[in-house]
CSV table of C-alpha atoms in Angstrom, one decimal:
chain,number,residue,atom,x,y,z
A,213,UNK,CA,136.4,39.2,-91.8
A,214,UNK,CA,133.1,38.2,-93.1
A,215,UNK,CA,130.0,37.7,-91.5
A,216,UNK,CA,128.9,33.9,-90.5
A,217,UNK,CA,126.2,32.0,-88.8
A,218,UNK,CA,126.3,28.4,-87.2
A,219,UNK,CA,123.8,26.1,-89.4
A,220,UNK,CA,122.4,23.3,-86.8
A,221,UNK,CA,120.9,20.3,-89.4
A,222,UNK,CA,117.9,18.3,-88.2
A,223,UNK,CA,118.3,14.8,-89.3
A,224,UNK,CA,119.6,13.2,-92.0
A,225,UNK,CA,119.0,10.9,-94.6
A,226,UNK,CA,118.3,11.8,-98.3
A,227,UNK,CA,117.3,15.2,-97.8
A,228,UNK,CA,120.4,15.6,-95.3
A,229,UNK,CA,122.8,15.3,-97.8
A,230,UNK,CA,121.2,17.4,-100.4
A,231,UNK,CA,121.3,20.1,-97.9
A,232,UNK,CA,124.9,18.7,-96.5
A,233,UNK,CA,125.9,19.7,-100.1
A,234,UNK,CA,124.2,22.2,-100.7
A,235,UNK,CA,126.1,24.2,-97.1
A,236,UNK,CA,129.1,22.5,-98.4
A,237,UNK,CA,128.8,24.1,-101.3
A,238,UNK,CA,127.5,27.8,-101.4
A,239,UNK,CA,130.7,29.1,-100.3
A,240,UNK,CA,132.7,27.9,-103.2
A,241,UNK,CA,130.2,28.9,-105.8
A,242,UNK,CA,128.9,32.1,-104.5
A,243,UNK,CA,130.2,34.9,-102.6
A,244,UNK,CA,127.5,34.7,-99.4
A,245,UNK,CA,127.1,37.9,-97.1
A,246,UNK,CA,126.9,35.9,-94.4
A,247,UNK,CA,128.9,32.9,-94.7
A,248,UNK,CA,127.1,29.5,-93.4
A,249,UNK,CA,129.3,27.2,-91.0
A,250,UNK,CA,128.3,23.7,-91.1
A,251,UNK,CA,128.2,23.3,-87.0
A,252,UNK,CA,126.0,20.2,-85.7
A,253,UNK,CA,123.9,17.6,-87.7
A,254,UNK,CA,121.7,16.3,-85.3
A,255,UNK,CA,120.4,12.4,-85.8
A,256,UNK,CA,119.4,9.6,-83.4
A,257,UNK,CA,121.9,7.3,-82.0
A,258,UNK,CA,121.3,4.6,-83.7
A,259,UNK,CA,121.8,6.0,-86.5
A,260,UNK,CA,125.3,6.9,-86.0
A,261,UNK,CA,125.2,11.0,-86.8
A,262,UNK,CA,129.5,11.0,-86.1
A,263,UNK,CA,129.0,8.6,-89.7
A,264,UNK,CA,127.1,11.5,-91.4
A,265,UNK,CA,128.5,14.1,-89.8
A,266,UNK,CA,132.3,13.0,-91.1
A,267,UNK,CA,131.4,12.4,-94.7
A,268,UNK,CA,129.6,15.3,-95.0
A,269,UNK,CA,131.5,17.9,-93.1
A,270,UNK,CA,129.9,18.6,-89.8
A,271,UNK,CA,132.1,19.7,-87.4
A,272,UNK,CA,129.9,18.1,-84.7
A,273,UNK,CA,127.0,15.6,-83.7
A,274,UNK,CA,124.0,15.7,-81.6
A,275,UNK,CA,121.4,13.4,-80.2
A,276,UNK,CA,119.6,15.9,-78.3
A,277,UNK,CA,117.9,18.2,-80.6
A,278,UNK,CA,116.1,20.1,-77.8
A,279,UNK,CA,119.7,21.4,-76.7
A,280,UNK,CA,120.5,21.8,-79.7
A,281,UNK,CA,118.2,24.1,-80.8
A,282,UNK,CA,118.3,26.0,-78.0
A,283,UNK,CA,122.3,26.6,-77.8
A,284,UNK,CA,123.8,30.0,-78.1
A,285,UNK,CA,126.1,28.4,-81.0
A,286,UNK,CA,123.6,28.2,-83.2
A,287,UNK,CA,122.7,30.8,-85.6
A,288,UNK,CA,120.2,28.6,-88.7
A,289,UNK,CA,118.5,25.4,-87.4
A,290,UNK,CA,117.7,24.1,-90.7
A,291,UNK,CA,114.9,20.9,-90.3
A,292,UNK,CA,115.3,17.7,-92.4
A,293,UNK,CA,113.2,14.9,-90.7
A,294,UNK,CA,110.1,13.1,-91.6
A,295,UNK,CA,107.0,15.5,-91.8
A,296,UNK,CA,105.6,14.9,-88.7
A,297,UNK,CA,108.9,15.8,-87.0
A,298,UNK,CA,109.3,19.3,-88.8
A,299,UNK,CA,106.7,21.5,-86.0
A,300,UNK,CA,108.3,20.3,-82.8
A,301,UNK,CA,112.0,21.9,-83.5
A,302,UNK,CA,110.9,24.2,-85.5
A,303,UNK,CA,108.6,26.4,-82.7
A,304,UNK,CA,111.1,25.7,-80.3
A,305,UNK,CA,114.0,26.9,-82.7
A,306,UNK,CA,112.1,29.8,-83.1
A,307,UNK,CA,111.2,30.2,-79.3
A,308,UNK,CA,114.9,30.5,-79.1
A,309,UNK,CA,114.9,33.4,-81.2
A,310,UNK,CA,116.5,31.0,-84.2
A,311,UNK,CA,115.8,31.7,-88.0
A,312,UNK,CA,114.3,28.8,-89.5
A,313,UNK,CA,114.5,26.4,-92.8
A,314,UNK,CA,112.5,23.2,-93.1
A,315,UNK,CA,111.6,21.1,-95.6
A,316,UNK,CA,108.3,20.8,-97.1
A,317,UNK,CA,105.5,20.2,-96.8
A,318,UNK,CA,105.9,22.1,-93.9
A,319,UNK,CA,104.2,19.9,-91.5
A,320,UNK,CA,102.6,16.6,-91.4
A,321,UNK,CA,99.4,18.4,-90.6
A,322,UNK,CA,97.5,21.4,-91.3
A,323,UNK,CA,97.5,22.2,-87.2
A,324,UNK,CA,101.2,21.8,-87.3
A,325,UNK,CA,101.7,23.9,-90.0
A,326,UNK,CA,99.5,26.9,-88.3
A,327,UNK,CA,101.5,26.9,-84.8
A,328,UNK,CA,104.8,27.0,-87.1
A,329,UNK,CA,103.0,30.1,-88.7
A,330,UNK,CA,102.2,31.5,-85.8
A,331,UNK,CA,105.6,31.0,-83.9
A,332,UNK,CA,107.0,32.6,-86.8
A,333,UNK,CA,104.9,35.7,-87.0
A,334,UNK,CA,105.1,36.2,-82.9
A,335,UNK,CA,108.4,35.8,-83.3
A,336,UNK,CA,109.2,38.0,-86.1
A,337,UNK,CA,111.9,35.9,-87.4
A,338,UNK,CA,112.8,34.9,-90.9
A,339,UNK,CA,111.4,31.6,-92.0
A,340,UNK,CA,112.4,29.5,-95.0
A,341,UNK,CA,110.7,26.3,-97.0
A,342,UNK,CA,113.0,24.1,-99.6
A,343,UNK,CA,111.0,24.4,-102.2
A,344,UNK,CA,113.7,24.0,-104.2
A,345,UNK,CA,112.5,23.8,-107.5
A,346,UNK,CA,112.4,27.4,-107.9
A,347,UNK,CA,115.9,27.5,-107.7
A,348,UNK,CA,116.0,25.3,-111.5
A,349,UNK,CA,117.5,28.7,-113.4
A,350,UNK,CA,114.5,27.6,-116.2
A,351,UNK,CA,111.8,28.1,-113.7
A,352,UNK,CA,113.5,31.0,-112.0
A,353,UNK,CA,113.7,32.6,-115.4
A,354,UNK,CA,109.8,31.2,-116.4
A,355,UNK,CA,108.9,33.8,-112.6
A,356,UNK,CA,111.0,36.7,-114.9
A,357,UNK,CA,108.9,36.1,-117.9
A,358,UNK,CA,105.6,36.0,-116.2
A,359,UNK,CA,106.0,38.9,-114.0
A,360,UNK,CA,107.4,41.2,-116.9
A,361,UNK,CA,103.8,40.3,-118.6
A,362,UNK,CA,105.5,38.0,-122.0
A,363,UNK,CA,102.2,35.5,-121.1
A,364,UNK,CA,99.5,38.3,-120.8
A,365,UNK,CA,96.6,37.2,-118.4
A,366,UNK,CA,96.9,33.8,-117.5
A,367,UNK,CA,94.2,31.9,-118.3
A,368,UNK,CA,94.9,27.9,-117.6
A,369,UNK,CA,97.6,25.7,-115.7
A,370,UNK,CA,98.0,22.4,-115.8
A,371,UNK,CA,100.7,20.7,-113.6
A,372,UNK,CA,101.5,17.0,-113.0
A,373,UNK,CA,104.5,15.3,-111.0
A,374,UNK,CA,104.9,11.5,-111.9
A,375,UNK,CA,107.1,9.6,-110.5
A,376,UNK,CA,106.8,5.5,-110.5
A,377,UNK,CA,109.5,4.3,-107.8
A,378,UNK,CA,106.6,3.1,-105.4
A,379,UNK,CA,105.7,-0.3,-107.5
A,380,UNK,CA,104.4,-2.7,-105.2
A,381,UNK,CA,107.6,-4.8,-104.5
A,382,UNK,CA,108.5,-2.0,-102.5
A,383,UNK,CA,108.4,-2.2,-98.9
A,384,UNK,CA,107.0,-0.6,-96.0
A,385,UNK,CA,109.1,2.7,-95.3
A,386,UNK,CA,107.8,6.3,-93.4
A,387,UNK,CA,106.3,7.4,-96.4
A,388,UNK,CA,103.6,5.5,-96.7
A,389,UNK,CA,102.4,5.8,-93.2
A,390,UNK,CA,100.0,9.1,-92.4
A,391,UNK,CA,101.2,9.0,-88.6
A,392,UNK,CA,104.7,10.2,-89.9
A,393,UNK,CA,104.2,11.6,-93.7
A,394,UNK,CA,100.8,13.3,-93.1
A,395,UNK,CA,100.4,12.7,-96.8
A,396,UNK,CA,101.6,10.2,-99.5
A,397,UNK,CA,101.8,11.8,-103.2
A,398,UNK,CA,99.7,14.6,-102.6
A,399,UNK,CA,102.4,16.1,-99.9
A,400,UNK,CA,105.2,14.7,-101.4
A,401,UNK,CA,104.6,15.7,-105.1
A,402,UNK,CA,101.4,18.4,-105.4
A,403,UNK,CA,103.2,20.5,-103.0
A,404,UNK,CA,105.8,21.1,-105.2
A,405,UNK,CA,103.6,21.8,-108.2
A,406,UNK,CA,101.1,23.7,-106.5
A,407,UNK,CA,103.7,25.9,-104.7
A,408,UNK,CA,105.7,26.0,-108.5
A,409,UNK,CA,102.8,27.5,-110.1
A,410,UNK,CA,101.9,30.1,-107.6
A,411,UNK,CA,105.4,31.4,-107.5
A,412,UNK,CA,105.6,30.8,-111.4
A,413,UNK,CA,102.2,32.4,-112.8
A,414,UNK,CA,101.3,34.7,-109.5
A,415,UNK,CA,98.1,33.5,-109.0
A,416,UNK,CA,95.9,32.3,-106.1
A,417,UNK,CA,93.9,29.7,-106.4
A,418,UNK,CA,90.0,30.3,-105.1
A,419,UNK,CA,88.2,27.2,-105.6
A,420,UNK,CA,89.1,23.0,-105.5
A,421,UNK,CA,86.6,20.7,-107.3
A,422,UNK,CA,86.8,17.2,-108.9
A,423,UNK,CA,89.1,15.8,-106.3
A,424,UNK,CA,90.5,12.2,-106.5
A,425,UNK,CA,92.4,10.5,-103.8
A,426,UNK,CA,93.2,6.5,-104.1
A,427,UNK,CA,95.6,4.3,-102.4
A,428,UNK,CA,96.9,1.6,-105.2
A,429,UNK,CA,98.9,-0.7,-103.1
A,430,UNK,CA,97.0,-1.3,-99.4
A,431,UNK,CA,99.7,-3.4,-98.1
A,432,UNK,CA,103.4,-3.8,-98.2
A,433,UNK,CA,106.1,-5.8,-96.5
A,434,UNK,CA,107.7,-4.7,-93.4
A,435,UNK,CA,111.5,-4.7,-93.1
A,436,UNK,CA,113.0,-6.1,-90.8
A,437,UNK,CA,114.7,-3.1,-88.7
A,438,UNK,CA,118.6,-4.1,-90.2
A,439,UNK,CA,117.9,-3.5,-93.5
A,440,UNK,CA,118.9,-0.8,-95.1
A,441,UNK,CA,116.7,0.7,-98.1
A,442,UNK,CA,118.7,3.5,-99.5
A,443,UNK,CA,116.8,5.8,-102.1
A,444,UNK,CA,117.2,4.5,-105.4
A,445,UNK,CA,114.6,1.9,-106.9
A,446,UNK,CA,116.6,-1.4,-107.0
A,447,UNK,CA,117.8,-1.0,-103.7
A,448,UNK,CA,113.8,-0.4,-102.4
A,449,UNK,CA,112.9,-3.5,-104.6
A,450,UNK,CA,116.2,-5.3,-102.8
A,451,UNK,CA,115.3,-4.7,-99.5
A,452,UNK,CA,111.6,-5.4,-100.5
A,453,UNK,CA,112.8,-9.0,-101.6
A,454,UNK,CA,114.5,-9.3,-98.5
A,455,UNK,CA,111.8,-8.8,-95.8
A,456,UNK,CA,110.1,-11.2,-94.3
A,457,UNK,CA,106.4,-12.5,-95.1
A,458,UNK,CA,105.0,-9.7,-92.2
A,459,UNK,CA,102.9,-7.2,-94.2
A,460,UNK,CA,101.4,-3.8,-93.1
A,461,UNK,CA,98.0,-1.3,-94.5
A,462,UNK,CA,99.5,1.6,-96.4
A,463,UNK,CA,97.5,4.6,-94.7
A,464,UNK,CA,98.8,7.4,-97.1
A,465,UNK,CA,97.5,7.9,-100.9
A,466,UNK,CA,99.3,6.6,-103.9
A,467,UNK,CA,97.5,9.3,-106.2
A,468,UNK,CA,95.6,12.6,-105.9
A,469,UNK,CA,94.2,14.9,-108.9
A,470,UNK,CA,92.0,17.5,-108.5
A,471,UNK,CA,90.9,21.1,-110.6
A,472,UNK,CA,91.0,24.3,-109.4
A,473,UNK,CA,89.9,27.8,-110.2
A,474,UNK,CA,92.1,30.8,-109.5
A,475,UNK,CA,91.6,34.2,-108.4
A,476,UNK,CA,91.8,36.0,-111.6
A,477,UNK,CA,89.4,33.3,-113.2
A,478,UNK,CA,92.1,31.0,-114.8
A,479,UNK,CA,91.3,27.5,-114.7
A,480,UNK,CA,93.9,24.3,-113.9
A,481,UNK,CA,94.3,21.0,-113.2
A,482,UNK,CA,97.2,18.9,-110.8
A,483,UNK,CA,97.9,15.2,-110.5
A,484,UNK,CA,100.4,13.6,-108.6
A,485,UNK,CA,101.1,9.7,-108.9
A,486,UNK,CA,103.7,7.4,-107.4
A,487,UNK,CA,103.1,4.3,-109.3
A,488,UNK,CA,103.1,6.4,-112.9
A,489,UNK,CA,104.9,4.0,-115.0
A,490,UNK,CA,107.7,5.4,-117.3
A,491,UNK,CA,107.9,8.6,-114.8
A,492,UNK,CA,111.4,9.0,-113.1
A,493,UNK,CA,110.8,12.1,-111.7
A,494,UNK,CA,108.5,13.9,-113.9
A,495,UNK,CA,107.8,17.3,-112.6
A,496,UNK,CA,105.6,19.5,-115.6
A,497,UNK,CA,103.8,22.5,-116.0
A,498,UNK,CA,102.1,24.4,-118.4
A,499,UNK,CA,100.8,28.0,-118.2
A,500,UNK,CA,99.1,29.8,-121.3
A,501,UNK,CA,98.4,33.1,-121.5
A,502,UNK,CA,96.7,35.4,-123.8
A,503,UNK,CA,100.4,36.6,-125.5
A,504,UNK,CA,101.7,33.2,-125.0
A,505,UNK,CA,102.8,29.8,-122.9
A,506,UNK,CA,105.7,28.2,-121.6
A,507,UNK,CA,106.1,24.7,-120.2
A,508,UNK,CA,108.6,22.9,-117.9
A,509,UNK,CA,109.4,19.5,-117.3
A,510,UNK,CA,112.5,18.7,-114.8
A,511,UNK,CA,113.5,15.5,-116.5
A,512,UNK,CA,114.6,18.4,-118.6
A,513,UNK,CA,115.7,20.8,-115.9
A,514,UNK,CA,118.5,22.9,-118.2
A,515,UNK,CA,114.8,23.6,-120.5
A,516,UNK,CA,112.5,26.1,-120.7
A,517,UNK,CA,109.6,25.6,-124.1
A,518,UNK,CA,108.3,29.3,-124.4
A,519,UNK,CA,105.3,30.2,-127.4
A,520,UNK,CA,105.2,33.8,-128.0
A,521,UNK,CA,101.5,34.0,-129.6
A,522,UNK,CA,102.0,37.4,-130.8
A,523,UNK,CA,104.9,36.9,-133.7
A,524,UNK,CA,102.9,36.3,-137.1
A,525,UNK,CA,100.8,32.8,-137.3
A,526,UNK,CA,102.9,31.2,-139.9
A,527,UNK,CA,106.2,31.7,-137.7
A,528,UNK,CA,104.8,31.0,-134.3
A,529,UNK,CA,105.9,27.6,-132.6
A,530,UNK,CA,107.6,26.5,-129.4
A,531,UNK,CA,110.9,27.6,-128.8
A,532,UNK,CA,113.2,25.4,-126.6
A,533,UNK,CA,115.4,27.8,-124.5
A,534,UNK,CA,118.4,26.2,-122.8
A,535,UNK,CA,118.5,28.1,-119.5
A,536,UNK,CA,122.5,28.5,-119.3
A,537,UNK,CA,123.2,31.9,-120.2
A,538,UNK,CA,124.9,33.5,-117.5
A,539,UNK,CA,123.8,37.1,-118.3
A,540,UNK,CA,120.2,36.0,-118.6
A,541,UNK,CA,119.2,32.8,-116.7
A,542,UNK,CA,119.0,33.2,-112.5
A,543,UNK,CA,122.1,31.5,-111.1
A,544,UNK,CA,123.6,29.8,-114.0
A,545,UNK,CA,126.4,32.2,-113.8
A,546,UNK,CA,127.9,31.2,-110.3
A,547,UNK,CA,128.5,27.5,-111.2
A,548,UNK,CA,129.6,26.8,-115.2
A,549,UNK,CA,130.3,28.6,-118.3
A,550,UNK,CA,127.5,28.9,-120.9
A,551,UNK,CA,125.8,25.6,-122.3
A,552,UNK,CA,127.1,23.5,-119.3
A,553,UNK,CA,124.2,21.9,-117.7
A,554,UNK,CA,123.9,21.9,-114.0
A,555,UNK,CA,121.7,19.0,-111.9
A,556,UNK,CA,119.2,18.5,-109.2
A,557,UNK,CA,121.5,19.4,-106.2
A,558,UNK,CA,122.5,23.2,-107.8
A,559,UNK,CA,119.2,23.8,-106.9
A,560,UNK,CA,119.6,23.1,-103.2
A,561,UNK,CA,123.2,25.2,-103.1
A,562,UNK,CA,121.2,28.5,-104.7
A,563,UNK,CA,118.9,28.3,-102.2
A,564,UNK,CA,121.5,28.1,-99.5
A,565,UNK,CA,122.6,31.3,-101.3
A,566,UNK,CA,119.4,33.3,-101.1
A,567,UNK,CA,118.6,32.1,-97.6
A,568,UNK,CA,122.0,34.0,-96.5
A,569,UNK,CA,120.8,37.1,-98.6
A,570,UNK,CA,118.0,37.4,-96.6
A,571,UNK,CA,119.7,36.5,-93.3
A,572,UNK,CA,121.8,39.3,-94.3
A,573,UNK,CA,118.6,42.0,-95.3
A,574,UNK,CA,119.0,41.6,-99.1
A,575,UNK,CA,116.5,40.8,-101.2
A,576,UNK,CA,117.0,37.0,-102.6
A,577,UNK,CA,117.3,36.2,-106.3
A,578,UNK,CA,113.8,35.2,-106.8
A,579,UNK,CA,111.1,35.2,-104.1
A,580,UNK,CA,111.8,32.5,-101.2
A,581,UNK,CA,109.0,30.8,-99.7
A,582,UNK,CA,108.5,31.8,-96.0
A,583,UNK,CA,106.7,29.8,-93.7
A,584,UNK,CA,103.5,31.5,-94.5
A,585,UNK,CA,103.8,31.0,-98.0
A,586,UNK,CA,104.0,27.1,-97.3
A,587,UNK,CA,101.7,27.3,-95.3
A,588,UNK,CA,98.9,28.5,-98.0
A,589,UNK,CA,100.2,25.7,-100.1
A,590,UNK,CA,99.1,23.3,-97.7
A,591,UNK,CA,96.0,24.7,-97.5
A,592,UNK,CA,95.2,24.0,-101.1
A,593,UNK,CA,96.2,20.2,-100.3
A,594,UNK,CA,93.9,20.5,-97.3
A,595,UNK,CA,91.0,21.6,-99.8
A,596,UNK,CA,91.7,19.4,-102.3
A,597,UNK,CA,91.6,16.2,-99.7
A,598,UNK,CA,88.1,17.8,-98.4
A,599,UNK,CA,86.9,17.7,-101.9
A,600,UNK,CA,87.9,14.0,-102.7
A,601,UNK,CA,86.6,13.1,-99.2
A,602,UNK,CA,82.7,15.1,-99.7
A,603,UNK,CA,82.5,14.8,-102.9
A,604,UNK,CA,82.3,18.8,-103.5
A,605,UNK,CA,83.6,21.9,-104.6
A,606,UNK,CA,85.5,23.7,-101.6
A,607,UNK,CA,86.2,27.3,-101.3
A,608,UNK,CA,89.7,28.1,-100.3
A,609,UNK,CA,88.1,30.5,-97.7
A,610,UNK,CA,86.9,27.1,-95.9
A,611,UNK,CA,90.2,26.2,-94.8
A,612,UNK,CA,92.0,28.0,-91.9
């Protein structure tokens, strides 16, 4: 019989089901070494967990996430809540001696995010972050390229993730409150593109300058606690229409951008924007090299545009590579044949995969963020909030 562990989920909501699917899934798709058993979802009573945990294949429910943790049953306690919920069950899970996966950012605050690191590292357990845009085959296979040397020295990176869902006819929800997000785009957004590029081009960055952070919309409407907002746009716009006339001070930013110097003295720019008109869910990078460049854009996740500099001038150009071959693109192989595109959640279910390689010794596909790796990710978003705030350049080493 193979191997298993007991997967206790922390909350629900949107990122529940994608990781719901994603356990659901990673047995049917790939061969695991140890296979995950979707045990306990754990949500607060009023919002029903027996609902969640029966549509999504939960063989039980919990409103006590203390216990939870802490029971012998449970093998993964894999955290899903609003950031400023993610430190509190993720040291005790790991007090219990309890491998850990949580969503990112990894905390709502910098503080938070240290005592996870440090748990971890007394603890000597393995520790894992969703960044799950590494998991897109096209950027998985963009890591390949960069690390076989294809780009030569990196020399600049420029990364933006757009998205305009948060017009101002959307209400008042957890996000845009710094008490429970920590952050508004910047967390949200620039830690996926920050933590992209390291893992990506393999560079540190050194220095943050040129920071801007601004808050677009100060105020929305509150909702009145019986409304339901789902996650796509027209419902938040619906449920916006349907609050009352009660408004509250959005204390999270709308927008941050900010430029950076790395350690091998490459040069790049982020944005992040929530109100970026025309922007579903643009997530882009660009790295160029001294052989060549490649660019990525998740609205176009099956896509990778590669320019090899070093074929003759009148023959050089961007090449758009469709990331589906199973022989040559990470992951592709374990869901369609060749040329059928896969979508946002295949992410999600590879990662499942590689977080039971690694429960099982292996090495995973492509590197897996650890607790510590999120944790220096959130230390650039520290720096670059330090920098819009003073007015100054700020030296990574600044930021503990």
């Amino acid at each position: 019989m193979s191997k298993t562990v007991n997967v206790a989920l922390i909350g629900q909501g949107f990122m529940g089901r994608s990781h719901s699917n994603a356990w659901c899934q990673v047995n049917k798709f790939f061969t695991p070494p140890i296979k995950p058993v979707m045990h306990t979802v754990y949500g607060m009573a009023q919002e029903k967990p027996e609902i969640f945990a029966q549509r999504w294949g939960w063989q039980h429910t919990s409103t006590d996430w203390q216990a939870l943790v802490a029971s012998e049953e449970i093998g993964l306690v894999d955290i899903v809540t609003p950031n400023f919920m993610h430190m509190p069950p993720a040291v005790a899970a790991l007090e219990a001696g309890k491998p850990v996966a949580c969503e990112k950012p990894i905390a709502g605050t910098l503080a938070d995010a240290r005592k996870m690191v440090e748990m971890a590292e007394a603890k000597k357990l393995p520790t894992f972050v969703w960044f799950n845009y590494r998991r897109c085959p096209a950027v998985a296979f963009a890591h390949k390229l960069v690390t076989s040397g294809e780009l030569g020295r990196i020399l600049h990176i420029r990364a933006r993730y757009l998205q305009d869902w948060a017009g101002e006819n959307v209400p008042m929800a957890w996000r845009f409150k710094k008490e429970l997000a920590g952050s508004g785009a910047h967390g949200d957004l620039n830690a996926h593109i920050v933590d992209i590029t390291r893992f990506v081009a393999g560079v540190e960055i050194d220095e943050i300058c040129g920071a801007i952070c601004e808050t677009l919309i100060k105020q929305r409407k509150v909702m009145d606690d019986s409304l339901g907002a789902g996650i796509s746009q027209d419902e938040l716009i619906k449920a916006g229409a349907n609050a009352g006339d009660k408004y509250e001070e959005v204390t999270v930013d709308d927008t941050v951008s900010f430029l950076v110097k790395f350690n091998n003295g490459a040069v790049g720019s982020y944005e992040a924007a929530r109100q970026a008109t025309g922007h579903q869910n643009g997530n882009f990078f660009e790295i160029n090299g001294t052989k060549g460049s490649l660019r990525f854009n998740f609205e176009r996740m099956n896509e990778l545009e590669y320019y090899d500099a070093r074929l003759p001038r009148p023959v050089q150009g961007w090449t758009n590579i469709l990331c589906t071959n199973a022989a040559s693109h990470p992951y592709v192989g374990n869901f369609w044949p060749d040329g059928h595109l896969i979508g946002y959640e295949h992410a999600f279910t590879s990662m499942a995969y590689d977080i039971t390689k690694v429960l099982a010794g292996e090495e995973p596909t492509v590197p897996l963020p650890s607790f510590y790796d999120a944790y220096q990710t959130q230390r650039v978003l520290e720096a670059a909030l330090v920098s819009a705030s003073e007015r100054r350049f700020v030296k990574m080493d600044e930021i503990k």
